[in-house]
Short mmCIF file of C-alpha atoms and ligand atoms in Angstrom, two decimals:
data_model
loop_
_atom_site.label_atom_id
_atom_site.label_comp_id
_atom_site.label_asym_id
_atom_site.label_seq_id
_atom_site.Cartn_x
_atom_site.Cartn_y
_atom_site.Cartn_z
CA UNK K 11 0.55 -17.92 14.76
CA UNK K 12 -1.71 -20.80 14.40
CA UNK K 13 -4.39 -21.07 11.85
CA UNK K 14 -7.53 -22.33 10.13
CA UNK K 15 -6.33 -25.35 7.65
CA UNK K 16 -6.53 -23.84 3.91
CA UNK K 17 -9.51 -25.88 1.96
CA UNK K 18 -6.44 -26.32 -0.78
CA UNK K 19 -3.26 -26.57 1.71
CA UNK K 20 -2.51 -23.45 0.58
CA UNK K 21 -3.48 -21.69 3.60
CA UNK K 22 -4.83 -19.13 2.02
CA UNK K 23 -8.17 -18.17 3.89
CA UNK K 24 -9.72 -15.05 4.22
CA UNK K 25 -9.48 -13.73 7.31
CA UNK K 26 -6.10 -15.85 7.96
CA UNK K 27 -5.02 -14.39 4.88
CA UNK K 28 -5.75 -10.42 6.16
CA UNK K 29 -4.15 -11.16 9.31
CA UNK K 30 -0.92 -12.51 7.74
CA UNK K 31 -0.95 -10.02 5.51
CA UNK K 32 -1.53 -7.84 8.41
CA UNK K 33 1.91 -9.46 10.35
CA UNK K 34 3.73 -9.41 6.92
CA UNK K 35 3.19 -5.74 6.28
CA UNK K 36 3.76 -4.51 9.70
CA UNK K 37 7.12 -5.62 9.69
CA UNK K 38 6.51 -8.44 12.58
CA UNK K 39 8.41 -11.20 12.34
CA UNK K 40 6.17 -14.72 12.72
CA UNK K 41 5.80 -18.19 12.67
CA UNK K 42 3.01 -20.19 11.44
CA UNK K 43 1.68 -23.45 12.13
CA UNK K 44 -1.22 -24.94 10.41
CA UNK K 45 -4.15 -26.48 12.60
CA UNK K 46 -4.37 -29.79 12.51
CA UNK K 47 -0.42 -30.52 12.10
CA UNK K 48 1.13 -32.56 14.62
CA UNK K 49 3.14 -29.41 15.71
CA UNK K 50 0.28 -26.71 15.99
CA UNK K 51 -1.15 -29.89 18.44
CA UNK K 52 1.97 -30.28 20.35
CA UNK K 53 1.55 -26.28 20.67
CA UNK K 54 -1.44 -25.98 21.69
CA UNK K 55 -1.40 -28.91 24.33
CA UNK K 56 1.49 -27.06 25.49
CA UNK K 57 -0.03 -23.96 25.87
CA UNK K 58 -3.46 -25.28 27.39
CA UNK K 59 -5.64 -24.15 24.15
CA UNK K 60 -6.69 -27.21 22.98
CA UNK K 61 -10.14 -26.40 21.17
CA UNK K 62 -9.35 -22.17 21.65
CA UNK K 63 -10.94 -19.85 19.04
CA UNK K 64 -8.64 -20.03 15.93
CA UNK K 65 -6.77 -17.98 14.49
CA UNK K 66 -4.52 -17.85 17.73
CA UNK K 67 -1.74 -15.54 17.92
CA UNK K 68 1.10 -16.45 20.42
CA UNK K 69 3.80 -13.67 22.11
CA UNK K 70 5.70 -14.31 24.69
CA UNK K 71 3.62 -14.02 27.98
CA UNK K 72 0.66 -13.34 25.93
CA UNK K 73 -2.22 -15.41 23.86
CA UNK K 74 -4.76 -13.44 21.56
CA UNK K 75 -7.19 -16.13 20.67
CA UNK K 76 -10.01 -15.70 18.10
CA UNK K 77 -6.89 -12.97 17.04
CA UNK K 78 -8.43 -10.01 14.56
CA UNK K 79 -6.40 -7.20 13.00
CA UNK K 80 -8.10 -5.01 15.26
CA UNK K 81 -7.78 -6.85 18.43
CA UNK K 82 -3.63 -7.01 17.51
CA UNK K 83 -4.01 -3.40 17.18
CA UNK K 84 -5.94 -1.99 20.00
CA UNK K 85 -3.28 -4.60 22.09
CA UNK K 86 -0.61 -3.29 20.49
CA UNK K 87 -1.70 0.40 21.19
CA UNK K 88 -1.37 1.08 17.82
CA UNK K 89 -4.54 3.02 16.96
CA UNK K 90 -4.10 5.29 19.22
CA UNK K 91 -5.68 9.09 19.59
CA UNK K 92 -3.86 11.77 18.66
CA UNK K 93 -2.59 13.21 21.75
CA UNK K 94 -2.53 17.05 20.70
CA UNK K 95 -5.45 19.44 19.22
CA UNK K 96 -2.98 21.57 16.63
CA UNK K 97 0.00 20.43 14.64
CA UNK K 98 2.18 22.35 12.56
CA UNK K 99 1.87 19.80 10.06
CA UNK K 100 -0.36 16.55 8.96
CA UNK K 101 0.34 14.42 7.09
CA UNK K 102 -2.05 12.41 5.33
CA UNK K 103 -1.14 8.74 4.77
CA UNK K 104 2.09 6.60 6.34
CA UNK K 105 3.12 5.00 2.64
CA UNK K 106 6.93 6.20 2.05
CA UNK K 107 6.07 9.97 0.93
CA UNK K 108 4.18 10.52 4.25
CA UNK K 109 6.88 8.48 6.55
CA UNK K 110 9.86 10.86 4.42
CA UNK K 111 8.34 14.08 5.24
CA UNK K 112 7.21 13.08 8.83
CA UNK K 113 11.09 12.34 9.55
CA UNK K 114 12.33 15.51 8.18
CA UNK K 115 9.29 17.93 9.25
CA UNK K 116 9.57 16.25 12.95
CA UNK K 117 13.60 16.61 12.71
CA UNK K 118 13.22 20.31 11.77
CA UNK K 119 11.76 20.81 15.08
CA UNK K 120 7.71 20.63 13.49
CA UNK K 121 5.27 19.33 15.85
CA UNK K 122 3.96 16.95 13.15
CA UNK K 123 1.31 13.76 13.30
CA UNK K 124 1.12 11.34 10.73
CA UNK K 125 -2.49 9.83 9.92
CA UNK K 126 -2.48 6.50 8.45
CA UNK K 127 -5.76 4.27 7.65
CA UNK K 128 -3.84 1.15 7.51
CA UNK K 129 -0.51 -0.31 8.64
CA UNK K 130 2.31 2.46 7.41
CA UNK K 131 4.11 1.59 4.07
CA UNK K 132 1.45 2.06 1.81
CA UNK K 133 2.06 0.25 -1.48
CA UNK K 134 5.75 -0.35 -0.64
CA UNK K 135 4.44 -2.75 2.20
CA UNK K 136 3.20 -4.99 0.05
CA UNK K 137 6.40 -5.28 -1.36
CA UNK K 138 8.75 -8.33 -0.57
CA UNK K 139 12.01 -6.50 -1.69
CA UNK K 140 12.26 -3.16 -3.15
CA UNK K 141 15.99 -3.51 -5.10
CA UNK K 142 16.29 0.00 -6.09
CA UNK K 143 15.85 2.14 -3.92
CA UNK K 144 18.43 4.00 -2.78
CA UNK K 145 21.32 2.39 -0.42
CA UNK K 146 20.45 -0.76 -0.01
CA UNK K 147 22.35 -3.25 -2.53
CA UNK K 148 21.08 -5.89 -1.57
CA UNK K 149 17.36 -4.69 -1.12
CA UNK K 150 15.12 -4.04 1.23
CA UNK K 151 11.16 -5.30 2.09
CA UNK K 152 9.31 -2.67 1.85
CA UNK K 153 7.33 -3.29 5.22
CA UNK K 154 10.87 -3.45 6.68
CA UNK K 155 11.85 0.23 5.18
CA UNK K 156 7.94 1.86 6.48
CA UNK K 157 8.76 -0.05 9.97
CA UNK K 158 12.50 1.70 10.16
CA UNK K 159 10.85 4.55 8.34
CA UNK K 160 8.57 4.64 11.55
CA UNK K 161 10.66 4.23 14.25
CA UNK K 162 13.24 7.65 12.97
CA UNK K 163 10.14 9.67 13.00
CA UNK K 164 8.96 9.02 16.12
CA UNK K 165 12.28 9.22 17.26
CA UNK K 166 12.02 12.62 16.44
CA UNK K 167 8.97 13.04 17.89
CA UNK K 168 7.11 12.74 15.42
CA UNK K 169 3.34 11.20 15.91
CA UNK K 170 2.16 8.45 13.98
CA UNK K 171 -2.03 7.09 14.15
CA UNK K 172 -2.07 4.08 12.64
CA UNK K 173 -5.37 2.13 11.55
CA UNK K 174 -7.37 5.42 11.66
CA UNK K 175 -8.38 6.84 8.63
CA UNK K 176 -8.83 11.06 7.52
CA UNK K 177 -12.14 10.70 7.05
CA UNK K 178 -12.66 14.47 6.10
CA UNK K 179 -11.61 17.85 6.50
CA UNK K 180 -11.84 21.46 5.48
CA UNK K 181 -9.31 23.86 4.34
CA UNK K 182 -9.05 28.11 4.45
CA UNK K 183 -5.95 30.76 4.52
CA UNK K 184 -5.51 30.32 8.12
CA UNK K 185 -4.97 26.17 7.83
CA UNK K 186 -6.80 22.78 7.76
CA UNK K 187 -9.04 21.00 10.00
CA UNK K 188 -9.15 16.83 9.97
CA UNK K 189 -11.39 14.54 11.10
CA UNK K 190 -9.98 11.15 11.78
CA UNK K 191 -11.56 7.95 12.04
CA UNK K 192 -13.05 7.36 15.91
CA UNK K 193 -14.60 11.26 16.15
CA UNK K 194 -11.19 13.26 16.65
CA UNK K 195 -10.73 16.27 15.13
CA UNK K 196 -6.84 17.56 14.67
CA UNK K 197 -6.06 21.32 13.32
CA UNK K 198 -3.12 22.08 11.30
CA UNK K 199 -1.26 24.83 10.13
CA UNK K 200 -0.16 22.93 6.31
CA UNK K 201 -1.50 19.86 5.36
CA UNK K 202 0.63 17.32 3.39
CA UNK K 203 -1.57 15.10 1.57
CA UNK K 204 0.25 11.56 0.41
CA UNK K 205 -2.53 9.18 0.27
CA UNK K 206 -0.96 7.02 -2.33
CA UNK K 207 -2.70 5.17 -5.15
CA UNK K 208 -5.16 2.17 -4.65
CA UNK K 209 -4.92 -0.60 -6.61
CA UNK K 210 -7.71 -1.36 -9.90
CA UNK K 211 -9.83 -3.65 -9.66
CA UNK K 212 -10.46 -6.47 -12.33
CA UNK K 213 -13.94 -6.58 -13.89
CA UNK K 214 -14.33 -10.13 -13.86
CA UNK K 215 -17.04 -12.18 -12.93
CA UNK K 216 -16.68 -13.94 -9.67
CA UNK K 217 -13.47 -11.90 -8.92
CA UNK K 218 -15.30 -10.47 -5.77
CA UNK K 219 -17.26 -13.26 -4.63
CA UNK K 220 -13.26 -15.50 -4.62
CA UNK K 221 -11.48 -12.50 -3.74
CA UNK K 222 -9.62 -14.40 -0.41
CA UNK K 223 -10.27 -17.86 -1.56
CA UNK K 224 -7.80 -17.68 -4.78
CA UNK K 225 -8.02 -14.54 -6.14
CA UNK K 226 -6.30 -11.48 -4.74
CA UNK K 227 -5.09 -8.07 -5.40
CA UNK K 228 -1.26 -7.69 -5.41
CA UNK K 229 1.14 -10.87 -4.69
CA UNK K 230 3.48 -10.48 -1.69
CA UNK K 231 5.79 -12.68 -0.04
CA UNK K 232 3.40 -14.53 2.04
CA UNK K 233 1.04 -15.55 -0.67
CA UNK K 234 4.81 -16.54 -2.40
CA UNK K 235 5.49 -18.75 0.17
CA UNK K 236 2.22 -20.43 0.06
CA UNK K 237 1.58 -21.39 -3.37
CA UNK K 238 5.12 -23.51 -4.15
CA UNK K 239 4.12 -26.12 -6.46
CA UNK K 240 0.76 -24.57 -7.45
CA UNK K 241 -0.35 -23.25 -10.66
CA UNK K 242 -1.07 -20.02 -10.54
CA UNK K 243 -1.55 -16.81 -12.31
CA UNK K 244 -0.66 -13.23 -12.72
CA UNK K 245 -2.25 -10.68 -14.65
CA UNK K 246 -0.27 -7.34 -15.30
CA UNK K 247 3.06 -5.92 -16.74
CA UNK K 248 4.01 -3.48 -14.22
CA UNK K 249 6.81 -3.77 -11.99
CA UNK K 250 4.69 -4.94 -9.05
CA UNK K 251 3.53 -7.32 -11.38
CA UNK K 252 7.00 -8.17 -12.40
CA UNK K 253 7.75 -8.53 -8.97
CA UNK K 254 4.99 -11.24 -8.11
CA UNK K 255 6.00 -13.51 -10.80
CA UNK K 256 9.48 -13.34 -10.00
CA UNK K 257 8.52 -13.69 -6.50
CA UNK K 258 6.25 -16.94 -7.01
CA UNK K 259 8.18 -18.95 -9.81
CA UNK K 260 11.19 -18.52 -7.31
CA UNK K 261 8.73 -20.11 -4.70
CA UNK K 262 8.07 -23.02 -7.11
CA UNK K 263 4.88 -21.90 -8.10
CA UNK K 264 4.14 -22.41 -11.86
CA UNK K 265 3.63 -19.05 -13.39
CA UNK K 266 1.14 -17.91 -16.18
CA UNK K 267 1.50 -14.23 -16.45
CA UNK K 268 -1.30 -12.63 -18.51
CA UNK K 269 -0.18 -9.34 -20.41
CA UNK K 270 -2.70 -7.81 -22.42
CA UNK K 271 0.16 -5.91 -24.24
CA UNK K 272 2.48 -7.14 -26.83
CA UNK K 273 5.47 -6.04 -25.24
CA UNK K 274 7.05 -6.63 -21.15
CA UNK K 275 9.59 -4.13 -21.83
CA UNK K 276 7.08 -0.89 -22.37
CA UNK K 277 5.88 -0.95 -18.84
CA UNK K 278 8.20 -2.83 -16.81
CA UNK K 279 12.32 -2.28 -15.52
CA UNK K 280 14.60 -3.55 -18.08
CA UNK K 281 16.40 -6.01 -14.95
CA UNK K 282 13.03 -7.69 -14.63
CA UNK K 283 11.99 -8.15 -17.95
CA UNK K 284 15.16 -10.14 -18.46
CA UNK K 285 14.91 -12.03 -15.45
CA UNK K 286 11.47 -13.21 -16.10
CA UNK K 287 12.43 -14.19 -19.80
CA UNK K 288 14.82 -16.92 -17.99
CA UNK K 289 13.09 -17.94 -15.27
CA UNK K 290 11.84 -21.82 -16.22
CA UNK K 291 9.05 -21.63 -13.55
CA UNK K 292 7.66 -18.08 -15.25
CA UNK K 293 5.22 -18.71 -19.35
CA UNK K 294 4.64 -15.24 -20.33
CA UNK K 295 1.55 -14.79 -22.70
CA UNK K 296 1.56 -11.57 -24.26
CA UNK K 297 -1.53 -9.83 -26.06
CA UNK K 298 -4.05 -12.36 -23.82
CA UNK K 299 -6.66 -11.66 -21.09
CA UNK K 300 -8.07 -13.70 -18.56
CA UNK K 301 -11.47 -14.28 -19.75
CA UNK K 302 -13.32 -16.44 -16.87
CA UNK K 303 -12.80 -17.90 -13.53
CA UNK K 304 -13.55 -21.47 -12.55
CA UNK K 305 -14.61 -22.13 -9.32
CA UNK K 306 -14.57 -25.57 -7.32
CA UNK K 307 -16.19 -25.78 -3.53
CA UNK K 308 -15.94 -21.74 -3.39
CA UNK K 309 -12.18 -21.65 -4.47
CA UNK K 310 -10.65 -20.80 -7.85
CA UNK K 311 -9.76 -23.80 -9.41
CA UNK K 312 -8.80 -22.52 -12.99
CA UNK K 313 -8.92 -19.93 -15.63
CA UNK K 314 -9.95 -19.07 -19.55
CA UNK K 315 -7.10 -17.40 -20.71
CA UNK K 316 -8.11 -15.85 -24.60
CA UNK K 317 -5.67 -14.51 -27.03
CA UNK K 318 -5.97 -11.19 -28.99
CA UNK K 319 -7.22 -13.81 -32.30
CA UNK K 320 -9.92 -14.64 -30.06
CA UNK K 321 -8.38 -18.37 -29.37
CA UNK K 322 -9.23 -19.79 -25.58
CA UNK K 323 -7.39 -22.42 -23.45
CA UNK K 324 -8.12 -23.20 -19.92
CA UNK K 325 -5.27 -23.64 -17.51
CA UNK K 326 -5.56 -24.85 -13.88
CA UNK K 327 -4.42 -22.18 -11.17
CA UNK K 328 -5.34 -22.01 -7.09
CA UNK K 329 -4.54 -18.64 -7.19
CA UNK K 330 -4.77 -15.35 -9.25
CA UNK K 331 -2.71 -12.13 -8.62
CA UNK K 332 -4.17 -8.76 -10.17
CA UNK K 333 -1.43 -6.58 -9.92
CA UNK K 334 -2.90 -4.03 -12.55
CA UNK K 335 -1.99 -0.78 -11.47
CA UNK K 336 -4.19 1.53 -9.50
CA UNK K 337 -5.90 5.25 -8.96
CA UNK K 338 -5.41 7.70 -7.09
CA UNK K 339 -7.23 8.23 -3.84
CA UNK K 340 -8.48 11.99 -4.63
CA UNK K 341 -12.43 10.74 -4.10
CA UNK K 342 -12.32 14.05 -1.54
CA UNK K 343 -10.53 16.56 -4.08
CA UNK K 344 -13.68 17.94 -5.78
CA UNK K 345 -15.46 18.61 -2.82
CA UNK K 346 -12.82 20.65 -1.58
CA UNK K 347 -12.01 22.62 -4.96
CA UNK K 348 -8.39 20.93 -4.82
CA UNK K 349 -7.64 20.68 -8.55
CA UNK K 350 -6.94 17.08 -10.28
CA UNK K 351 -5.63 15.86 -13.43
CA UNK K 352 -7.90 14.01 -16.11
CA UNK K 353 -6.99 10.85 -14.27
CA UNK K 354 -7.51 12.29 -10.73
CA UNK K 355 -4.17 12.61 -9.85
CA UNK K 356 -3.28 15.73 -7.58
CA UNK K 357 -2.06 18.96 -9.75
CA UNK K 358 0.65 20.88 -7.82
CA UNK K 359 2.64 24.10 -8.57
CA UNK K 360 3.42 24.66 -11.38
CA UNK K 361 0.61 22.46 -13.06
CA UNK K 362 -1.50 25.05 -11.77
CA UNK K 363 -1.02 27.81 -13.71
CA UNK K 364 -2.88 28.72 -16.94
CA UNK K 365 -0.47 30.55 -19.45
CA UNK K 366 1.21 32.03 -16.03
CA UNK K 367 -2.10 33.00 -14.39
CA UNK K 368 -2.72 31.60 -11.04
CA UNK K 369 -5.41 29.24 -10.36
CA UNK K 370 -9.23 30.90 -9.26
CA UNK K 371 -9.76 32.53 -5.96
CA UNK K 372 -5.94 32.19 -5.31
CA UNK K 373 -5.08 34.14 -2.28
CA UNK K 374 -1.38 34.40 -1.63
CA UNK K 375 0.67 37.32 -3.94
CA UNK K 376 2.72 34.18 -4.91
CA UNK K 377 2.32 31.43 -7.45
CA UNK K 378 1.92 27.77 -5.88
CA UNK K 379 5.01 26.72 -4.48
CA UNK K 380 6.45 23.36 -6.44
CA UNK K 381 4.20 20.72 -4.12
CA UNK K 382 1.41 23.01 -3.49
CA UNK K 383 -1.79 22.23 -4.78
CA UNK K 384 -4.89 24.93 -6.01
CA UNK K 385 -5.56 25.06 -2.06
CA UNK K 386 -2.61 27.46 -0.22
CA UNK K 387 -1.18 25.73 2.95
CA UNK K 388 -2.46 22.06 1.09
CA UNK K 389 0.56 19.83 -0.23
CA UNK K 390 0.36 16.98 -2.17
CA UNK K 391 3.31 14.60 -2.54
CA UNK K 392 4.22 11.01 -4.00
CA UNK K 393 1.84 8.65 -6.16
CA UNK K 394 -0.82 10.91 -5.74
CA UNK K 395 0.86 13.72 -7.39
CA UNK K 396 0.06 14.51 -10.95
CA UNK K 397 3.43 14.13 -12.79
CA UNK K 398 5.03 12.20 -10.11
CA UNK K 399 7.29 8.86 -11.03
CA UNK K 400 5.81 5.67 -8.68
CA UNK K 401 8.30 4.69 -7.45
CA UNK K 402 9.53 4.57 -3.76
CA UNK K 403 12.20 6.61 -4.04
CA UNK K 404 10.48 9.61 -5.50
CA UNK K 405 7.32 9.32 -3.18
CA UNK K 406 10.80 9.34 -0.37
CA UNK K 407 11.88 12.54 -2.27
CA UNK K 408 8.87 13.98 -2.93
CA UNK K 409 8.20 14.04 1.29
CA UNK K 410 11.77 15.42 2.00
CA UNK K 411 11.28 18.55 -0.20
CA UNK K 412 7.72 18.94 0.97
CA UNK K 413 8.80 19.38 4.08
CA UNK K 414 11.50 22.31 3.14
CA UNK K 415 8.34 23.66 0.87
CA UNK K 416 5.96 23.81 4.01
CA UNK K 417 8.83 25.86 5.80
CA UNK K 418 8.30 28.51 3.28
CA UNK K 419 4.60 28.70 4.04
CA UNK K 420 4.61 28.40 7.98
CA UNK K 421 7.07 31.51 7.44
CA UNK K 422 4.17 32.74 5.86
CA UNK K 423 1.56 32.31 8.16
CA UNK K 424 3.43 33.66 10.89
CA UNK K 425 4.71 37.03 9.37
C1 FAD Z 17 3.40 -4.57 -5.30
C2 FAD Z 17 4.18 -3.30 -5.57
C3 FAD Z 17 5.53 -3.36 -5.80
C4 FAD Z 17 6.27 -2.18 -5.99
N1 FAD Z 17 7.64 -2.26 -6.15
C5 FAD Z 17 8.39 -1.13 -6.24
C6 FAD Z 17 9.81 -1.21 -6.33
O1 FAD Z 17 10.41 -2.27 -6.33
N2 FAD Z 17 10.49 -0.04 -6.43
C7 FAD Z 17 9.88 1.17 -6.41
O2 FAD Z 17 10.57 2.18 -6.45
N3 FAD Z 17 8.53 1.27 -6.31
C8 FAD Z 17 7.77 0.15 -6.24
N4 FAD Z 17 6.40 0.23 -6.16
C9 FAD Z 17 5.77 1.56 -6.15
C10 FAD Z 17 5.88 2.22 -4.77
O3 FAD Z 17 5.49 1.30 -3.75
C11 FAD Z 17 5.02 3.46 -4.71
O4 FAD Z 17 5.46 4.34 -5.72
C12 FAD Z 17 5.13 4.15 -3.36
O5 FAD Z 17 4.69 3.29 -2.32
C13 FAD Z 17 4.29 5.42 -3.34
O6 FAD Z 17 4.35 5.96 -2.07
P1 FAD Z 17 3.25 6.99 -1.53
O7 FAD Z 17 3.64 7.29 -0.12
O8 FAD Z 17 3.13 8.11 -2.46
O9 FAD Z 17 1.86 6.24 -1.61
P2 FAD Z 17 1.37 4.84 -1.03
O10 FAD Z 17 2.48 3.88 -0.94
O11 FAD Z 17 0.19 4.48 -1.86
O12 FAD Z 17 0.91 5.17 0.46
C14 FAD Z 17 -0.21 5.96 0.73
C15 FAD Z 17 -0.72 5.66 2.13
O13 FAD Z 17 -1.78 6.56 2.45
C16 FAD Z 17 -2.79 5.88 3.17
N5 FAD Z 17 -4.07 6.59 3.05
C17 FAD Z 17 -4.81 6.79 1.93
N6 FAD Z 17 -5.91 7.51 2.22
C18 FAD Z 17 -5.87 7.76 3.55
C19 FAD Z 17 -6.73 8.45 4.45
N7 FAD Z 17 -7.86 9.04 4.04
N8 FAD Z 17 -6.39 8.51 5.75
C20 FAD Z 17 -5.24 7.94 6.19
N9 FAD Z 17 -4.39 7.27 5.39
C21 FAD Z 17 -4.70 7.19 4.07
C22 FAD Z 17 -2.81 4.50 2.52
O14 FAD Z 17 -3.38 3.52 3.39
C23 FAD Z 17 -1.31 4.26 2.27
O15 FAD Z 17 -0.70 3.60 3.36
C24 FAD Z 17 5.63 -0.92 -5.98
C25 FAD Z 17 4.24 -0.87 -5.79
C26 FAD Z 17 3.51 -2.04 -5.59
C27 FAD Z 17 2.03 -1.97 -5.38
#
């Protein structure tokens, strides 16, 4: 891939930034050479694109100049329609819940399609190396687990749309009805909803307006990679937080984390917490915030960081990672009467029931089966389940026993 020269060598523009992300979290593996370098030259002599639209985006036998996210897609035939009217199951979002219980629900023989709005490994595809999940000692990216993830469900048969979002749908005793992105309109006999959490944004003056041009929600590896020898700064003291610090002082970026908390160890895994503490790249200021950006031609150039005594110091920093946690995506649960927690998070089975009575204008002479949300035939699995643990390997968990959950209820349906 060739692209725009960053304004601060860091490479880090906007729309170069979305598409890398883009290649990162979809698992393809890439090359990039910076415009302007005497080796993007030599390439582009080579290749007879001297003065081509940038960003340009090389495969073998095939150029895509001017290259967009959705030009990669559409030639990479992965937004396709769904090629059926009626599945036994749809699933609502590709992240690791919705890839889990596509691969067991298409392996049990379900016709199943999997709807995803974005590139399939939700959260966990933003992840350079997810260390505990299950069976892999040494690790494993998470855009590397959604892209094997993938590939078993469709072996099975199962049907993945990627880049095409459920826009809406409606839900009764006999099934649900989706309308995805593009006008197509898919019926289903159970419904698996697993559309993950989305990330919180910072209330911070200029945030938005630098958002791509040093500041940025979430740190991957790619942003790693780009910011050795920079100062830079993350604000959290989650894992994924965790993560981006360990992530970027092993890059050789100089590290200010920003923890409004007094304490790493309430909110993040014990293995990180003491990594961090020795890393020499990583200063960890507790009970601080980030109180202002500073901007310099359109790019962060610094920040006010100001202690809980009110005390201020501004540090330098090309880039700022806001890896503060997130909310559900349950925006359509109250139009459709699907119950949600205080914090919108998705109430399911047992949740449901009031001092053992069933939830209003519940049909079925059964209570809600573990997954099941207030809606019969509607499952809910993963981050966006109330009670659930984020992490990859319950969302993975959560998907596997949805699927032997929505067994019970097609058994239902068809008595
Ligand atoms: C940076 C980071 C690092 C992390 N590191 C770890 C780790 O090391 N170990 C660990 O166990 N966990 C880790 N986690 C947490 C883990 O990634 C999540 O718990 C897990 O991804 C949750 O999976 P999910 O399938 O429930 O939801 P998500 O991963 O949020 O996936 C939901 C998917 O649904 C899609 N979607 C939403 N709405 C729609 C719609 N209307 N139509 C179509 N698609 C839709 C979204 O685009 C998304 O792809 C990390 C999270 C982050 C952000």
């Amino acid at each position: 891939m060739l692209r725009r020269p960053g304004r601060h060598g860091a490479g880090l523009e906007p729309a170069d930034h979305e598409l890398r992300d883009f290649l990162t979290r979809a698992a393809q593996p890439h090359v990039y050479y910076e415009a302007g370098t005497a080796d993007a030259d030599a390439l582009l002599a080579e290749r007879g694109l001297v003065g081509a639209e940038l960003p340009i985006v090389l495969e073998p036998g095939i150029v895509h100049t001017g290259a967009t996210i959705a030009k990669l897609a559409q030639a990479w035939s992965q937004s396709n329609a769904p090629s059926q009217k009626h599945y036994d199951v749809v699933i609502v979002g590709a992240g690791p819940a919705g890839l889990a219980a596509a691969v067991y629900a298409a392996s049990d023989g379900l016709s199943t399609l999997v709807v995803e709005e974005d590139v399939p490994g939700g959260q966990a595809s933003h992840t350079s190396l997810i260390e505990n999940f299950f069976g892999f000692p040494e690790g494993i990216g998470g855009a590397e687990l959604a892209r094997l993830a993938g590939r078993q469900a469709e072996k099975f048969g199962a049907e993945l749309v990627l880049l095409r979002g459920v826009v809406s749908g409606r839900h009764d005793a006999s099934g649900s009805v989706v309308q995805i992105a593009g006008g197509h309109e898919v019926g289903a006999d159970v419904l698996l909803a697993a559309p993950g959490m989305q990330w919180r944004r910072l209330e911070l003056d200029g945030m938005d307006e630098l958002l791509g041009r040093g500041t940025y929600y979430g740190a991957g590896r790619s942003e790693a990679t780009q910011c050795g020898g920079d100062d830079v700064v993350v604000i959290g003291a989650g894992n994924s937080a965790g993560q981006a610090v360990m992530n970027l002082g092993d890059a050789g970026a100089r590290v200010t984390m920003v923890v409004r908390g007094d304490d790493l160890a309430k909110s993040m895994s014990a293995y990180l917490v003491e990594r961090i503490g020795r890393h020499p790249q990583i200063d960890v200021r507790l009970e601080t915030q980030v109180t202002e950006l500073h901007a310099d031609g359109g790019h962060l150039a610094g920040v006010t960081i100001t202690d809980a005594g009110g005390a201020s110091l501004r540090r330098p920093a090309t880039a700022l990672f806001a890896c503060i946690g997130g909310t559900p995506r349950t925006g359509w649960a109250a139009d459709h009467g699907v119950r949600t927690d205080a914090k919108g998070f998705l109430c399911t089975g047992p949740d449901l029931l009031d001092a053992g009575r069933r939830p209003q204008d519940w049909e079925p002479d059964r209570d809600p089966f573990p997954l099941e949300t207030s809606i019969p035939g509607l499952f809910a699995a993963g981050d966006v389940r109330s009670g659930s643990t984020k992490r990859v390997g319950s969302a993975v968990g959560e998907g596997a026993m949805a699927v032997a959950l929505i067994h019970h209820r097609l058994a239902e349906l068809r008595r």
